[in-house]
XYZ file of C-alpha atoms in Angstrom:
301
model
C 235.384 224.224 8.741
C 235.827 227.404 6.771
C 233.557 228.048 3.957
C 232.769 230.386 1.112
C 229.761 232.518 0.194
C 229.058 234.886 -2.762
C 228.183 238.498 -1.677
C 226.431 240.651 -3.898
C 226.431 244.504 -3.394
C 223.426 246.740 -4.181
C 223.945 250.147 -2.792
C 220.533 251.688 -1.953
C 218.614 249.220 -4.178
C 218.923 246.263 -1.470
C 215.333 246.112 -0.229
C 213.865 246.009 -3.807
C 216.577 243.393 -4.733
C 215.849 241.035 -1.946
C 212.236 241.046 -3.004
C 213.019 240.734 -6.562
C 215.162 237.500 -6.155
C 212.879 236.000 -3.414
C 210.091 236.282 -6.204
C 212.336 235.193 -9.090
C 213.166 231.774 -7.819
C 210.860 229.317 -6.671
C 213.208 227.862 -3.957
C 214.315 231.069 -2.551
C 213.926 232.008 1.054
C 214.957 235.089 2.970
C 216.804 233.568 5.999
C 217.711 236.823 7.969
C 217.637 240.519 7.287
C 220.201 242.911 9.090
C 219.833 246.670 9.611
C 222.215 249.558 10.283
C 221.808 251.143 13.772
C 219.447 254.192 13.731
C 221.399 256.166 16.424
C 224.608 257.660 15.256
C 225.885 257.808 18.867
C 225.952 253.954 18.774
C 228.195 253.743 15.708
C 230.687 256.267 14.579
C 230.166 254.981 10.807
C 226.828 256.741 10.839
C 228.414 260.044 11.239
C 230.303 259.662 8.019
C 227.475 257.894 6.348
C 224.315 259.197 7.763
C 222.288 258.168 4.820
C 222.262 254.528 5.875
C 220.886 254.883 9.305
C 218.311 252.508 10.089
C 218.337 251.152 6.600
C 218.712 247.457 5.595
C 222.362 246.578 5.810
C 222.283 243.011 4.436
C 220.369 239.824 3.972
C 221.041 236.178 3.990
C 219.005 234.161 1.161
C 219.010 230.687 0.354
C 218.221 229.483 -3.081
C 217.833 225.700 -3.423
C 221.069 224.375 -1.753
C 222.905 227.657 -2.098
C 223.479 230.736 -0.077
C 223.888 234.212 -1.005
C 224.504 237.446 0.976
C 223.413 240.724 -0.083
C 224.521 243.849 1.393
C 224.045 247.730 1.110
C 227.605 249.111 1.336
C 228.116 252.784 2.082
C 230.920 252.933 -0.367
C 230.786 253.011 -4.343
C 229.988 249.912 -6.018
C 231.052 249.264 -9.781
C 228.941 247.173 -12.182
C 230.584 243.600 -12.537
C 230.262 241.824 -15.962
C 232.975 239.337 -15.323
C 231.133 237.224 -12.716
C 227.810 235.626 -13.401
C 225.736 232.822 -12.026
C 224.676 229.437 -13.363
C 221.190 228.274 -11.953
C 220.995 224.576 -12.350
C 217.408 223.322 -12.696
C 217.800 219.350 -12.911
C 214.944 217.500 -14.579
C 214.199 218.621 -18.152
C 212.013 215.640 -18.436
C 209.872 216.972 -15.374
C 207.108 219.579 -16.842
C 207.077 221.254 -13.382
C 210.723 221.926 -13.207
C 210.888 223.103 -16.858
C 207.878 225.523 -15.949
C 209.760 226.672 -12.901
C 212.925 227.551 -15.132
C 210.808 229.379 -17.642
C 209.189 231.373 -14.974
C 212.508 232.316 -13.306
C 213.692 233.297 -16.716
C 210.646 235.493 -17.448
C 211.039 237.288 -13.955
C 214.919 237.913 -14.412
C 214.204 239.278 -17.956
C 211.656 241.873 -16.519
C 213.598 245.187 -16.655
C 216.816 243.190 -17.956
C 218.529 242.368 -21.035
C 218.440 239.059 -22.758
C 221.890 238.063 -23.965
C 221.183 234.599 -25.443
C 217.643 233.437 -25.956
C 216.228 230.604 -23.698
C 215.897 227.664 -25.957
C 216.459 223.840 -26.155
C 219.811 222.376 -27.455
C 220.926 219.037 -28.471
C 221.809 216.562 -25.614
C 218.624 217.229 -23.533
C 219.204 220.615 -22.103
C 217.784 224.107 -22.335
C 219.563 227.294 -21.504
C 219.544 230.987 -21.836
C 221.587 233.974 -20.594
C 220.028 237.204 -19.205
C 221.522 240.309 -17.572
C 218.948 241.328 -15.029
C 217.687 244.898 -14.003
C 220.504 245.053 -11.314
C 223.355 244.185 -13.784
C 223.733 240.405 -12.577
C 224.077 238.141 -15.257
C 222.387 234.683 -15.093
C 222.760 231.540 -17.140
C 219.410 229.503 -16.729
C 220.066 225.958 -17.262
C 217.771 223.052 -17.377
C 219.399 219.497 -17.541
C 218.511 215.883 -17.309
C 218.532 214.477 -13.955
C 221.449 212.317 -13.593
C 221.161 211.384 -9.875
C 224.047 213.576 -8.918
C 223.277 216.336 -6.264
C 224.403 219.563 -7.837
C 224.903 223.110 -6.326
C 221.955 224.971 -7.509
C 223.749 228.439 -7.987
C 227.348 228.272 -9.387
C 229.428 231.477 -9.731
C 231.137 231.577 -13.219
C 234.167 233.744 -13.535
C 235.184 234.914 -16.981
C 238.936 236.008 -17.347
C 239.058 238.900 -20.024
C 240.869 242.226 -20.594
C 244.005 242.332 -18.806
C 243.416 238.786 -17.273
C 242.745 237.089 -20.891
C 243.964 233.571 -20.881
C 244.858 233.553 -17.195
C 242.208 231.226 -16.235
C 244.141 228.172 -15.869
C 246.901 229.895 -14.085
C 244.374 231.159 -11.600
C 242.880 227.724 -11.146
C 246.438 226.659 -10.224
C 246.679 229.598 -7.918
C 243.323 228.919 -6.055
C 244.016 225.213 -5.679
C 247.169 226.044 -4.032
C 245.515 228.696 -1.824
C 242.801 226.281 -0.902
C 244.071 222.737 -0.287
C 240.447 221.518 0.176
C 239.460 221.491 -3.382
C 238.127 219.107 -6.170
C 238.775 219.815 -9.863
C 235.746 218.353 -11.441
C 236.085 218.992 -15.259
C 238.309 220.799 -17.431
C 237.789 221.672 -21.159
C 239.968 223.764 -23.372
C 239.183 225.829 -26.545
C 239.464 223.580 -29.544
C 241.619 226.084 -31.783
C 243.540 229.253 -31.643
C 241.540 232.347 -32.957
C 243.721 235.352 -32.122
C 242.161 235.745 -28.707
C 242.074 232.477 -26.853
C 244.414 229.497 -27.601
C 244.302 225.785 -27.365
C 245.495 226.155 -23.835
C 242.756 228.689 -22.824
C 240.083 227.275 -20.528
C 236.697 226.903 -22.149
C 235.355 225.398 -18.897
C 236.772 224.439 -15.755
C 234.570 223.381 -12.719
C 236.301 223.614 -9.331
C 235.140 223.025 -5.782
C 236.935 225.052 -2.844
C 235.775 224.802 0.748
C 232.389 223.327 -0.380
C 231.679 226.114 -2.965
C 231.632 225.322 -6.669
C 232.995 227.683 -9.376
C 233.338 227.713 -12.934
C 236.468 229.343 -14.470
C 236.991 230.371 -18.036
C 238.586 232.530 -20.397
C 236.547 235.049 -22.265
C 235.733 234.035 -25.801
C 235.013 237.459 -26.899
C 236.985 240.681 -26.422
C 236.018 242.391 -23.102
C 237.177 245.239 -21.190
C 239.027 244.715 -17.649
C 236.545 244.800 -14.848
C 237.260 245.662 -11.206
C 234.675 243.016 -10.111
C 233.549 245.122 -7.128
C 229.833 244.193 -7.164
C 230.371 240.615 -6.553
C 232.658 239.344 -3.677
C 233.381 235.938 -2.235
C 233.259 236.013 1.449
C 235.501 233.471 3.192
C 234.327 232.899 6.656
C 237.257 231.728 8.937
C 237.437 229.960 12.194
C 240.322 231.833 13.826
C 242.924 234.813 13.389
C 245.429 232.323 11.958
C 243.286 231.519 9.070
C 242.286 234.886 8.397
C 246.107 235.930 8.302
C 247.112 233.053 6.127
C 244.510 233.528 3.515
C 244.971 237.360 3.536
C 248.670 237.047 3.019
C 247.938 234.704 0.111
C 245.077 236.562 -1.626
C 245.627 240.416 -0.890
C 247.382 242.071 -4.035
C 245.564 245.522 -4.025
C 247.960 248.484 -3.015
C 245.205 250.763 -2.411
C 242.636 250.299 0.744
C 239.545 248.681 -0.231
C 237.342 250.948 2.105
C 235.442 247.800 3.327
C 236.388 245.709 6.224
C 238.101 242.359 5.404
C 238.068 243.229 1.619
C 240.944 242.475 -0.549
C 241.555 241.929 -4.249
C 243.890 239.313 -5.484
C 246.072 239.386 -8.624
C 243.540 238.409 -10.966
C 241.137 241.059 -9.902
C 238.834 238.936 -7.773
C 237.379 240.437 -4.597
C 237.493 238.361 -1.393
C 236.303 239.126 2.028
C 238.296 237.339 4.759
C 236.145 237.389 7.588
C 235.405 235.579 11.029
C 232.782 232.941 10.868
C 230.671 234.749 13.545
C 230.750 237.917 11.627
C 226.977 237.889 10.594
C 225.821 237.573 14.168
C 227.885 240.666 15.053
C 226.638 242.697 12.337
C 224.032 244.868 13.930
C 226.108 245.609 16.912
C 227.016 249.375 16.710
C 230.340 249.390 18.478
C 231.642 246.114 16.836
C 230.501 247.526 13.405
C 232.452 250.741 14.188
C 235.651 248.840 15.015
C 235.041 246.675 12.102
C 234.939 249.678 9.600
C 238.261 250.878 10.856
C 240.072 247.736 9.805
C 241.202 246.510 6.417
C 242.658 243.168 7.738
C 240.235 241.729 10.534
C 241.778 241.584 13.955
C 239.792 239.458 16.113
C 241.537 240.580 19.348
C 240.322 243.981 18.605
C 236.792 243.258 18.324
Protein backbone atom coordinates (compact mmCIF):
# COMPACT_ATOMS: atom_id res chain seq x y z
CA UNK A 1 0.00 0.00 0.00
CA UNK A 2 1.20 3.52 -0.74
CA UNK A 3 2.13 5.72 2.19
CA UNK A 4 3.04 9.34 2.98
CA UNK A 5 6.06 10.56 4.96
CA UNK A 6 6.96 14.18 5.82
CA UNK A 7 10.33 15.28 4.39
CA UNK A 8 12.28 18.16 5.92
CA UNK A 9 14.99 19.94 3.89
CA UNK A 10 18.02 21.36 5.68
CA UNK A 11 20.61 22.43 3.09
CA UNK A 12 24.13 22.06 4.51
CA UNK A 13 22.94 21.87 8.15
CA UNK A 14 21.67 18.32 7.83
CA UNK A 15 24.22 16.53 10.03
CA UNK A 16 23.68 19.00 12.87
CA UNK A 17 19.89 18.75 12.46
CA UNK A 18 19.94 14.95 12.64
CA UNK A 19 21.87 15.08 15.92
CA UNK A 20 19.68 17.91 17.26
CA UNK A 21 16.37 16.09 16.78
CA UNK A 22 17.79 12.73 17.84
CA UNK A 23 18.65 14.35 21.17
CA UNK A 24 15.52 16.49 21.45
CA UNK A 25 13.01 13.62 21.47
CA UNK A 26 13.32 10.79 24.00
CA UNK A 27 11.77 8.34 21.53
CA UNK A 28 13.83 9.30 18.46
CA UNK A 29 16.03 6.87 16.57
CA UNK A 30 18.16 7.37 13.46
CA UNK A 31 17.25 4.40 11.26
CA UNK A 32 19.39 5.09 8.20
CA UNK A 33 21.79 7.71 6.88
CA UNK A 34 22.39 8.15 3.13
CA UNK A 35 25.39 9.80 1.45
CA UNK A 36 26.07 11.40 -1.91
CA UNK A 37 28.71 9.58 -3.99
CA UNK A 38 32.19 11.02 -3.54
CA UNK A 39 33.36 10.36 -7.11
CA UNK A 40 31.94 12.79 -9.73
CA UNK A 41 32.53 10.18 -12.43
CA UNK A 42 29.80 7.99 -10.90
CA UNK A 43 27.18 10.73 -10.85
CA UNK A 44 26.87 13.69 -13.20
CA UNK A 45 24.96 15.60 -10.52
CA UNK A 46 28.27 16.12 -8.72
CA UNK A 47 29.72 18.02 -11.68
CA UNK A 48 26.95 20.60 -11.25
CA UNK A 49 27.00 20.50 -7.44
CA UNK A 50 30.53 19.43 -6.41
CA UNK A 51 29.99 20.84 -2.92
CA UNK A 52 27.77 17.88 -1.93
CA UNK A 53 30.24 15.12 -2.94
CA UNK A 54 30.54 12.65 -0.06
CA UNK A 55 28.19 14.67 2.14
CA UNK A 56 25.21 13.29 3.99
CA UNK A 57 22.34 13.24 1.51
CA UNK A 58 19.50 12.24 3.82
CA UNK A 59 18.38 10.32 6.85
CA UNK A 60 15.39 8.34 8.04
CA UNK A 61 14.30 8.99 11.63
CA UNK A 62 11.57 7.41 13.67
CA UNK A 63 10.15 9.52 16.48
CA UNK A 64 7.68 7.45 18.44
CA UNK A 65 5.39 5.81 15.89
CA UNK A 66 6.11 8.50 13.28
CA UNK A 67 8.63 8.52 10.43
CA UNK A 68 10.49 11.59 9.13
CA UNK A 69 12.94 11.91 6.26
CA UNK A 70 15.59 14.63 6.35
CA UNK A 71 17.39 15.62 3.14
CA UNK A 72 20.29 17.83 2.12
CA UNK A 73 19.11 19.14 -1.24
CA UNK A 74 21.61 20.89 -3.57
CA UNK A 75 18.93 23.40 -4.54
CA UNK A 76 17.73 26.48 -2.59
CA UNK A 77 15.32 25.88 0.28
CA UNK A 78 12.96 28.57 1.58
CA UNK A 79 11.88 28.74 5.22
CA UNK A 80 8.33 27.48 5.70
CA UNK A 81 6.12 28.92 8.42
CA UNK A 82 2.81 27.46 7.22
CA UNK A 83 3.64 23.84 8.12
CA UNK A 84 4.26 22.95 11.75
CA UNK A 85 4.32 19.72 13.74
CA UNK A 86 2.21 18.70 16.74
CA UNK A 87 4.06 16.35 19.14
CA UNK A 88 1.56 14.29 21.16
CA UNK A 89 2.80 13.27 24.60
CA UNK A 90 -0.05 11.19 26.02
CA UNK A 91 -0.21 10.88 29.81
CA UNK A 92 -0.30 14.23 31.58
CA UNK A 93 -1.02 12.31 34.79
CA UNK A 94 2.27 10.41 34.33
CA UNK A 95 5.14 12.43 35.87
CA UNK A 96 7.69 10.71 33.62
CA UNK A 97 5.80 11.58 30.43
CA UNK A 98 5.32 15.18 31.54
CA UNK A 99 9.05 15.40 32.31
CA UNK A 100 9.86 14.04 28.84
CA UNK A 101 7.68 16.71 27.25
CA UNK A 102 9.40 19.41 29.31
CA UNK A 103 12.83 18.11 28.29
CA UNK A 104 11.87 18.14 24.61
CA UNK A 105 10.49 21.65 25.01
CA UNK A 106 13.71 22.92 26.58
CA UNK A 107 15.88 21.34 23.88
CA UNK A 108 13.78 22.72 21.02
CA UNK A 109 13.87 26.17 22.65
CA UNK A 110 17.68 26.16 22.69
CA UNK A 111 18.56 28.60 19.92
CA UNK A 112 14.90 28.92 18.94
CA UNK A 113 12.02 31.32 19.56
CA UNK A 114 9.13 30.68 21.95
CA UNK A 115 5.86 31.62 20.23
CA UNK A 116 3.48 30.44 23.00
CA UNK A 117 4.75 29.61 26.50
CA UNK A 118 4.52 25.98 27.64
CA UNK A 119 1.82 25.92 30.32
CA UNK A 120 -1.20 24.04 31.63
CA UNK A 121 -4.73 24.62 30.34
CA UNK A 122 -8.21 23.61 31.56
CA UNK A 123 -9.30 20.15 30.52
CA UNK A 124 -6.15 18.34 31.57
CA UNK A 125 -3.58 19.31 28.99
CA UNK A 126 -0.40 21.33 28.69
CA UNK A 127 0.96 22.88 25.51
CA UNK A 128 3.43 25.35 24.07
CA UNK A 129 4.64 26.43 20.62
CA UNK A 130 8.27 27.01 19.66
CA UNK A 131 10.11 27.73 16.41
CA UNK A 132 13.44 25.94 16.71
CA UNK A 133 16.89 26.99 15.49
CA UNK A 134 16.19 25.51 12.04
CA UNK A 135 12.93 27.40 11.56
CA UNK A 136 10.70 24.37 12.23
CA UNK A 137 7.64 25.14 14.38
CA UNK A 138 6.55 22.59 17.01
CA UNK A 139 3.48 22.43 19.22
CA UNK A 140 4.38 20.32 22.24
CA UNK A 141 1.17 18.91 23.68
CA UNK A 142 0.67 16.77 26.79
CA UNK A 143 -2.80 15.24 27.10
CA UNK A 144 -4.68 12.72 29.21
CA UNK A 145 -4.31 9.11 28.07
CA UNK A 146 -7.66 8.06 26.64
CA UNK A 147 -6.66 4.60 25.49
CA UNK A 148 -6.49 5.62 21.83
CA UNK A 149 -3.22 5.09 19.99
CA UNK A 150 -2.39 8.42 18.36
CA UNK A 151 0.27 9.39 15.85
CA UNK A 152 3.10 10.99 17.81
CA UNK A 153 3.95 13.67 15.22
CA UNK A 154 1.15 15.28 13.21
CA UNK A 155 1.84 17.86 10.47
CA UNK A 156 -0.38 20.92 10.83
CA UNK A 157 -0.95 23.07 7.73
CA UNK A 158 -2.19 26.65 8.11
CA UNK A 159 -3.81 28.31 5.10
CA UNK A 160 -3.00 32.01 5.07
CA UNK A 161 -2.04 34.74 2.62
CA UNK A 162 -3.34 33.94 -0.84
CA UNK A 163 -4.72 30.64 0.51
CA UNK A 164 -6.68 32.23 3.39
CA UNK A 165 -10.02 30.48 4.10
CA UNK A 166 -9.30 27.74 1.56
CA UNK A 167 -8.65 24.99 4.14
CA UNK A 168 -12.11 23.45 3.80
CA UNK A 169 -11.84 23.47 0.00
CA UNK A 170 -8.38 21.89 0.30
CA UNK A 171 -9.70 19.11 2.56
CA UNK A 172 -12.37 18.31 -0.04
CA UNK A 173 -9.66 18.24 -2.71
CA UNK A 174 -7.32 15.92 -0.78
CA UNK A 175 -10.07 13.51 0.23
CA UNK A 176 -10.94 13.24 -3.46
CA UNK A 177 -7.31 12.67 -4.47
CA UNK A 178 -6.80 10.09 -1.72
CA UNK A 179 -9.85 7.78 -1.52
CA UNK A 180 -8.31 5.99 1.49
CA UNK A 181 -9.01 8.70 4.03
CA UNK A 182 -10.72 9.34 7.36
CA UNK A 183 -11.96 12.75 8.50
CA UNK A 184 -11.68 12.48 12.29
CA UNK A 185 -12.82 15.84 13.63
CA UNK A 186 -13.82 19.23 12.24
CA UNK A 187 -14.27 22.56 14.04
CA UNK A 188 -15.03 25.95 12.46
CA UNK A 189 -14.33 29.41 13.83
CA UNK A 190 -17.20 30.60 16.07
CA UNK A 191 -17.61 34.01 14.40
CA UNK A 192 -16.52 36.28 11.56
CA UNK A 193 -13.70 38.66 12.45
CA UNK A 194 -12.72 40.18 9.12
CA UNK A 195 -10.08 37.54 8.40
CA UNK A 196 -11.88 34.25 9.05
CA UNK A 197 -15.57 33.43 8.79
CA UNK A 198 -17.87 30.94 10.48
CA UNK A 199 -17.10 28.58 7.60
CA UNK A 200 -13.33 28.85 8.05
CA UNK A 201 -11.63 25.82 9.58
CA UNK A 202 -10.25 26.19 13.08
CA UNK A 203 -9.24 22.52 13.16
CA UNK A 204 -9.75 19.55 10.86
CA UNK A 205 -8.00 16.23 11.51
CA UNK A 206 -7.68 13.99 8.45
CA UNK A 207 -5.92 10.67 7.83
CA UNK A 208 -4.77 9.91 4.29
CA UNK A 209 -2.80 6.77 3.43
CA UNK A 210 -2.13 6.25 7.15
CA UNK A 211 -0.67 9.75 7.71
CA UNK A 212 -2.52 12.13 10.03
CA UNK A 213 -2.77 15.82 9.12
CA UNK A 214 -4.37 18.86 10.73
CA UNK A 215 -5.72 21.54 8.37
CA UNK A 216 -6.74 25.01 9.50
CA UNK A 217 -7.23 28.55 8.27
CA UNK A 218 -4.77 31.03 9.74
CA UNK A 219 -6.32 33.04 12.56
CA UNK A 220 -3.91 35.96 12.13
CA UNK A 221 -2.72 37.71 8.95
CA UNK A 222 0.21 35.89 7.35
CA UNK A 223 2.16 36.25 4.16
CA UNK A 224 1.85 33.56 1.53
CA UNK A 225 4.61 30.99 1.91
CA UNK A 226 6.03 28.76 -0.84
CA UNK A 227 6.23 25.88 1.66
CA UNK A 228 9.49 24.62 0.24
CA UNK A 229 11.30 23.38 3.34
CA UNK A 230 8.61 20.81 4.21
CA UNK A 231 7.53 18.30 1.58
CA UNK A 232 5.22 15.30 1.81
CA UNK A 233 6.61 12.25 0.02
CA UNK A 234 4.08 9.83 -1.43
CA UNK A 235 5.74 6.45 -1.94
CA UNK A 236 3.92 4.77 -4.82
CA UNK A 237 3.77 1.11 -5.77
CA UNK A 238 3.92 1.50 -9.58
CA UNK A 239 4.04 3.90 -12.53
CA UNK A 240 0.26 4.02 -12.85
CA UNK A 241 -0.06 5.36 -9.32
CA UNK A 242 2.77 7.86 -9.87
CA UNK A 243 1.07 9.16 -13.02
CA UNK A 244 -2.38 9.36 -11.42
CA UNK A 245 -1.20 11.30 -8.37
CA UNK A 246 1.09 13.55 -10.40
CA UNK A 247 -1.73 14.48 -12.77
CA UNK A 248 -4.03 15.27 -9.83
CA UNK A 249 -1.55 17.20 -7.68
CA UNK A 250 0.93 18.99 -9.95
CA UNK A 251 -0.09 22.60 -10.52
CA UNK A 252 3.31 24.32 -10.73
CA UNK A 253 4.14 25.84 -14.10
CA UNK A 254 7.90 26.09 -13.49
CA UNK A 255 10.13 23.01 -12.94
CA UNK A 256 10.88 22.42 -9.26
CA UNK A 257 14.49 21.38 -9.86
CA UNK A 258 14.01 18.31 -7.68
CA UNK A 259 13.02 14.80 -8.86
CA UNK A 260 9.40 13.89 -8.26
CA UNK A 261 8.62 17.24 -6.62
CA UNK A 262 5.45 19.11 -7.53
CA UNK A 263 3.39 21.88 -5.98
CA UNK A 264 -0.39 21.66 -5.79
CA UNK A 265 -2.90 24.47 -6.24
CA UNK A 266 -2.80 25.25 -2.51
CA UNK A 267 0.97 25.71 -2.45
CA UNK A 268 1.73 22.42 -0.71
CA UNK A 269 4.71 20.44 -2.00
CA UNK A 270 4.57 16.72 -2.73
CA UNK A 271 7.24 14.25 -3.81
CA UNK A 272 5.59 11.55 -5.92
CA UNK A 273 8.18 8.78 -5.92
CA UNK A 274 8.47 4.97 -6.14
CA UNK A 275 8.34 3.05 -2.87
CA UNK A 276 11.87 1.68 -3.43
CA UNK A 277 13.45 5.11 -4.03
CA UNK A 278 15.26 5.18 -0.66
CA UNK A 279 17.03 1.88 -1.41
CA UNK A 280 18.41 3.38 -4.65
CA UNK A 281 19.38 6.71 -3.12
CA UNK A 282 23.13 6.07 -2.97
CA UNK A 283 23.47 4.53 -6.43
CA UNK A 284 25.28 7.09 -8.60
CA UNK A 285 23.85 6.17 -12.04
CA UNK A 286 20.31 5.91 -10.67
CA UNK A 287 20.68 9.22 -8.88
CA UNK A 288 21.90 10.89 -12.05
CA UNK A 289 18.84 9.65 -13.94
CA UNK A 290 16.52 10.74 -11.13
CA UNK A 291 17.89 14.28 -11.14
CA UNK A 292 17.17 14.56 -14.87
CA UNK A 293 13.46 13.90 -14.24
CA UNK A 294 10.57 16.03 -13.07
CA UNK A 295 7.92 13.32 -13.12
CA UNK A 296 9.50 9.97 -12.21
CA UNK A 297 9.55 7.42 -15.05
CA UNK A 298 10.31 3.97 -13.63
CA UNK A 299 11.12 2.46 -17.03
CA UNK A 300 14.07 4.86 -17.37
CA UNK A 301 15.65 3.96 -14.03
